[in-house]
């Protein structure tokens, strides 16, 4: 049905950058909005960013101006460019299609930002 593989996480110092990728096995990818969520230890999963099939974007206030979401429909891949990283960005990051009536989650990719 739907398979999601996140990659690109790692350990980085505060102020550094990472680029996350999400490869989606989804036949309707080009017509489907995609989102990024994150979950830090002891906290609920949090919405981070979304991109529509028309290229429109949305971000949670805490990452505006620092993160950029994009997509490549030819590769069925969505990206999250993360700049000026802060320790509070530390979390497991997940991508998911939106609006399918059911949530789908991969294993996620760990992002750790040291101070």
XYZ file of N, CA and C in Angstrom:
345
model
N 0.853 -1.201 0.000
C 0.000 0.000 0.000
C 0.885 1.246 0.000
N 1.230 1.739 1.195
C 2.056 2.924 1.344
C 3.312 2.559 2.123
N 4.468 2.874 1.546
C 5.743 2.669 2.212
C 6.503 3.985 2.249
N 7.095 4.293 3.395
C 7.791 5.553 3.608
C 9.164 5.275 4.212
N 10.204 5.871 3.636
C 11.558 5.689 4.123
C 12.203 7.048 4.320
N 12.402 7.436 5.587
C 13.046 8.698 5.924
C 14.555 8.492 6.063
N 15.327 9.506 5.691
C 16.772 9.441 5.817
C 17.339 10.852 5.949
N 18.622 10.939 6.290
C 19.308 12.219 6.353
C 19.535 12.768 7.741
N 18.999 12.119 8.758
C 19.205 12.582 10.121
C 20.632 12.344 10.584
N 20.954 12.889 11.749
C 22.286 12.730 12.298
C 22.518 13.644 13.470
N 23.775 13.737 13.870
C 24.194 14.588 14.978
C 24.845 15.842 14.422
N 24.383 17.005 14.886
C 24.903 18.273 14.405
C 24.956 19.271 15.560
N 25.901 20.203 15.506
C 25.995 21.246 16.518
C 24.948 22.331 16.279
N 24.569 23.022 17.350
C 23.638 24.135 17.226
C 24.138 25.123 16.179
N 23.211 25.586 15.331
C 23.561 26.487 14.247
C 23.855 25.786 12.936
N 23.978 24.471 12.968
C 24.272 23.705 11.780
C 23.033 23.390 10.954
N 23.232 22.591 9.894
C 22.164 22.271 8.954
C 22.106 20.784 8.653
N 20.915 20.317 8.315
C 20.684 18.960 7.837
C 19.601 19.006 6.770
N 19.645 18.050 5.842
C 18.594 17.904 4.843
C 18.001 16.508 4.939
N 16.735 16.433 5.301
C 16.036 15.165 5.410
C 15.352 14.818 4.090
N 15.286 13.522 3.792
C 14.596 13.032 2.610
C 13.570 11.988 3.009
N 12.502 11.895 2.246
C 11.474 10.882 2.453
C 11.081 10.311 1.104
N 11.406 9.044 0.881
C 11.016 8.346 -0.335
C 9.695 7.639 -0.080
N 8.698 7.935 -0.899
C 7.348 7.420 -0.698
C 6.931 6.512 -1.841
N 6.559 5.283 -1.512
C 5.967 4.371 -2.490
C 4.464 4.590 -2.451
N 4.007 5.500 -3.290
C 2.613 5.929 -3.292
C 2.247 6.277 -4.725
N 1.320 5.533 -5.304
C 0.985 5.702 -6.716
C 0.408 7.077 -7.031
N -0.229 7.705 -6.043
C -0.840 9.015 -6.235
C 0.004 10.141 -5.650
N 1.312 9.942 -5.519
C 2.185 10.899 -4.855
C 2.023 12.321 -5.391
N 2.025 12.478 -6.706
C 1.986 13.814 -7.298
C 0.689 14.553 -6.991
N -0.354 13.832 -6.604
C -1.639 14.449 -6.278
C -1.898 14.492 -4.772
N -0.908 14.150 -3.979
C -1.074 14.010 -2.542
C -0.224 15.015 -1.775
N -0.839 15.703 -0.813
C -0.089 16.572 0.091
C 0.774 15.715 1.016
N 1.952 16.223 1.371
C 2.876 15.506 2.238
C 3.253 16.383 3.425
N 3.485 15.748 4.572
C 3.837 16.487 5.770
C 5.001 15.874 6.515
N 5.658 16.709 7.319
C 6.694 16.273 8.245
C 6.208 16.492 9.673
N 6.415 15.495 10.526
C 6.127 15.561 11.955
C 7.378 15.179 12.720
N 7.425 15.535 14.005
C 8.548 15.129 14.839
C 8.063 14.785 16.236
N 8.817 13.927 16.910
C 8.492 13.528 18.267
C 9.762 13.512 19.110
N 9.794 14.371 20.123
C 10.903 14.440 21.056
C 10.614 13.539 22.250
N 11.648 13.099 22.979
C 11.430 12.234 24.147
C 10.470 12.862 25.149
N 9.467 12.093 25.583
C 8.514 12.561 26.570
C 7.469 13.529 26.053
N 7.422 13.771 24.744
C 6.467 14.707 24.174
C 5.601 14.030 23.115
N 4.473 14.661 22.794
C 3.586 14.166 21.750
C 4.179 14.458 20.370
N 3.740 13.697 19.377
C 4.143 13.968 18.013
C 3.617 15.333 17.590
N 4.471 16.135 16.948
C 4.174 17.513 16.620
C 4.257 17.755 15.113
N 3.301 18.487 14.574
C 3.352 18.906 13.173
C 4.494 19.888 12.963
N 5.240 19.713 11.875
C 6.356 20.594 11.551
C 6.082 21.387 10.278
N 5.736 20.694 9.188
C 5.579 21.360 7.906
C 4.765 20.496 6.958
N 4.162 21.129 5.942
C 3.408 20.411 4.924
C 3.568 21.103 3.582
N 3.428 20.321 2.509
C 3.464 20.863 1.157
C 2.342 20.232 0.356
N 1.565 21.056 -0.332
C 0.449 20.584 -1.121
C 0.865 20.128 -2.502
N -0.086 19.550 -3.241
C 0.221 19.115 -4.602
C 0.385 20.297 -5.557
N 0.000 21.492 -5.115
C 0.180 22.704 -5.899
C 1.438 23.471 -5.499
N 2.220 22.931 -4.559
C 3.437 23.569 -4.108
C 3.267 24.511 -2.933
N 2.052 24.711 -2.460
C 1.831 25.563 -1.300
C 2.454 24.924 -0.065
N 2.919 25.752 0.879
C 3.617 25.243 2.061
C 3.055 25.828 3.336
N 3.304 25.121 4.439
C 2.866 25.543 5.756
C 3.898 25.076 6.773
N 4.130 25.904 7.825
C 5.123 25.592 8.847
C 4.604 25.938 10.232
N 5.017 25.159 11.215
C 4.763 25.533 12.594
C 5.624 26.766 12.904
N 5.114 27.665 13.762
C 5.789 28.937 14.012
C 7.245 28.772 14.446
N 7.536 27.747 15.222
C 8.868 27.584 15.790
C 9.954 27.307 14.756
N 9.586 26.918 13.523
C 10.594 26.623 12.505
C 10.544 27.583 11.324
N 9.613 28.513 11.314
C 9.499 29.462 10.205
C 10.783 30.269 10.056
N 11.244 30.389 8.817
C 12.469 31.107 8.539
C 13.711 30.261 8.646
N 13.596 29.057 9.202
C 14.748 28.167 9.363
C 14.629 26.898 8.527
N 13.409 26.367 8.385
C 13.177 25.123 7.647
C 12.490 25.419 6.321
N 12.771 24.588 5.301
C 12.121 24.699 4.001
C 11.713 23.318 3.512
N 10.434 23.148 3.206
C 9.938 21.886 2.671
C 9.863 21.990 1.144
N 10.159 20.890 0.458
C 10.074 20.855 -0.999
C 9.759 19.431 -1.437
N 9.454 19.258 -2.729
C 9.153 17.926 -3.246
C 9.641 17.785 -4.667
N 9.935 16.545 -5.056
C 10.329 16.199 -6.414
C 9.405 15.070 -6.845
N 8.389 15.400 -7.611
C 7.394 14.401 -7.993
C 7.963 13.314 -8.907
N 8.999 13.635 -9.683
C 9.624 12.642 -10.551
C 10.317 11.554 -9.744
N 10.699 11.877 -8.503
C 11.384 10.927 -7.635
C 10.514 10.433 -6.483
N 9.262 10.865 -6.433
C 8.370 10.519 -5.317
C 9.044 10.782 -3.976
N 9.644 11.963 -3.851
C 10.423 12.287 -2.669
C 10.067 13.675 -2.153
N 9.980 13.802 -0.827
C 9.784 15.090 -0.172
C 11.002 15.361 0.699
N 11.401 16.629 0.800
C 12.598 17.024 1.524
C 12.259 18.025 2.624
N 13.127 18.083 3.623
C 13.049 19.116 4.644
C 14.454 19.641 4.882
N 14.729 20.849 4.387
C 16.006 21.516 4.620
C 15.920 22.241 5.946
N 16.811 21.914 6.878
C 16.789 22.470 8.220
C 18.076 23.257 8.449
N 17.949 24.564 8.642
C 19.083 25.444 8.902
C 18.968 26.049 10.292
N 20.070 26.597 10.785
C 20.098 27.246 12.102
C 19.476 26.361 13.173
N 19.886 25.112 13.207
C 19.288 24.144 14.118
C 19.552 24.499 15.582
N 18.560 24.192 16.412
C 18.605 24.449 17.843
C 18.464 23.135 18.605
N 18.958 23.064 19.849
C 18.796 21.834 20.630
C 17.337 21.386 20.745
N 16.398 22.317 20.789
C 14.987 21.957 20.890
C 14.430 21.324 19.621
N 15.207 21.298 18.533
C 14.810 20.592 17.318
C 15.102 19.096 17.409
N 15.792 18.674 18.452
C 16.126 17.266 18.625
C 14.858 16.420 18.715
N 14.737 15.423 17.842
C 13.542 14.589 17.780
C 13.721 13.536 16.699
N 12.796 12.584 16.659
C 12.680 11.683 15.527
C 11.717 12.329 14.538
N 12.136 12.458 13.294
C 11.340 13.113 12.261
C 10.697 12.087 11.343
N 9.407 12.272 11.074
C 8.620 11.370 10.245
C 7.957 12.138 9.105
N 7.814 11.505 7.947
C 6.997 12.058 6.880
C 5.739 11.217 6.734
N 4.686 11.816 6.183
C 3.430 11.108 6.010
C 2.582 11.780 4.942
N 1.833 11.011 4.163
C 0.860 11.629 3.257
C -0.316 12.159 4.060
N -0.935 13.205 3.561
C -2.057 13.836 4.240
C -3.336 13.671 3.432
N -4.450 13.548 4.123
C -5.752 13.511 3.476
C -6.184 12.169 2.928
N -5.551 11.081 3.344
C -5.911 9.752 2.853
C -6.944 9.059 3.732
N -7.309 9.669 4.855
C -8.246 9.059 5.776
C -7.600 8.142 6.789
N -6.305 7.945 6.679
C -5.547 7.099 7.587
C -4.106 7.586 7.616
N -3.485 7.554 8.784
C -2.092 7.952 8.917
C -1.171 6.786 8.593
N -0.083 7.071 7.890
C 0.949 6.090 7.586
C 2.275 6.633 8.091
N 3.041 5.783 8.774
C 4.310 6.210 9.356
C 5.417 5.221 9.030
N 6.604 5.739 8.716
C 7.785 4.908 8.555
C 8.533 4.815 9.868
N 9.821 4.440 9.811
C 10.625 4.326 11.023
C 11.097 5.675 11.541
N 11.101 6.691 10.699
C 11.587 7.999 11.084
C 13.100 8.076 11.021
N 13.627 9.292 11.165
C 15.067 9.500 11.189
C 15.417 10.422 12.350
N 16.435 10.049 13.117
C 16.805 10.765 14.333
C 17.629 12.005 14.014
N 17.225 13.135 14.578
C 17.977 14.382 14.498
C 18.372 14.776 15.913
N 19.670 14.941 16.145
C 20.172 15.337 17.450
C 21.017 16.591 17.291
N 20.655 17.649 18.012
C 21.357 18.924 17.945
C 22.012 19.185 19.294
N 23.325 19.290 19.307
C 24.065 19.519 20.540
C 24.319 21.007 20.741
N 24.415 21.426 22.003
C 24.644 22.824 22.339
C 26.120 23.124 22.493
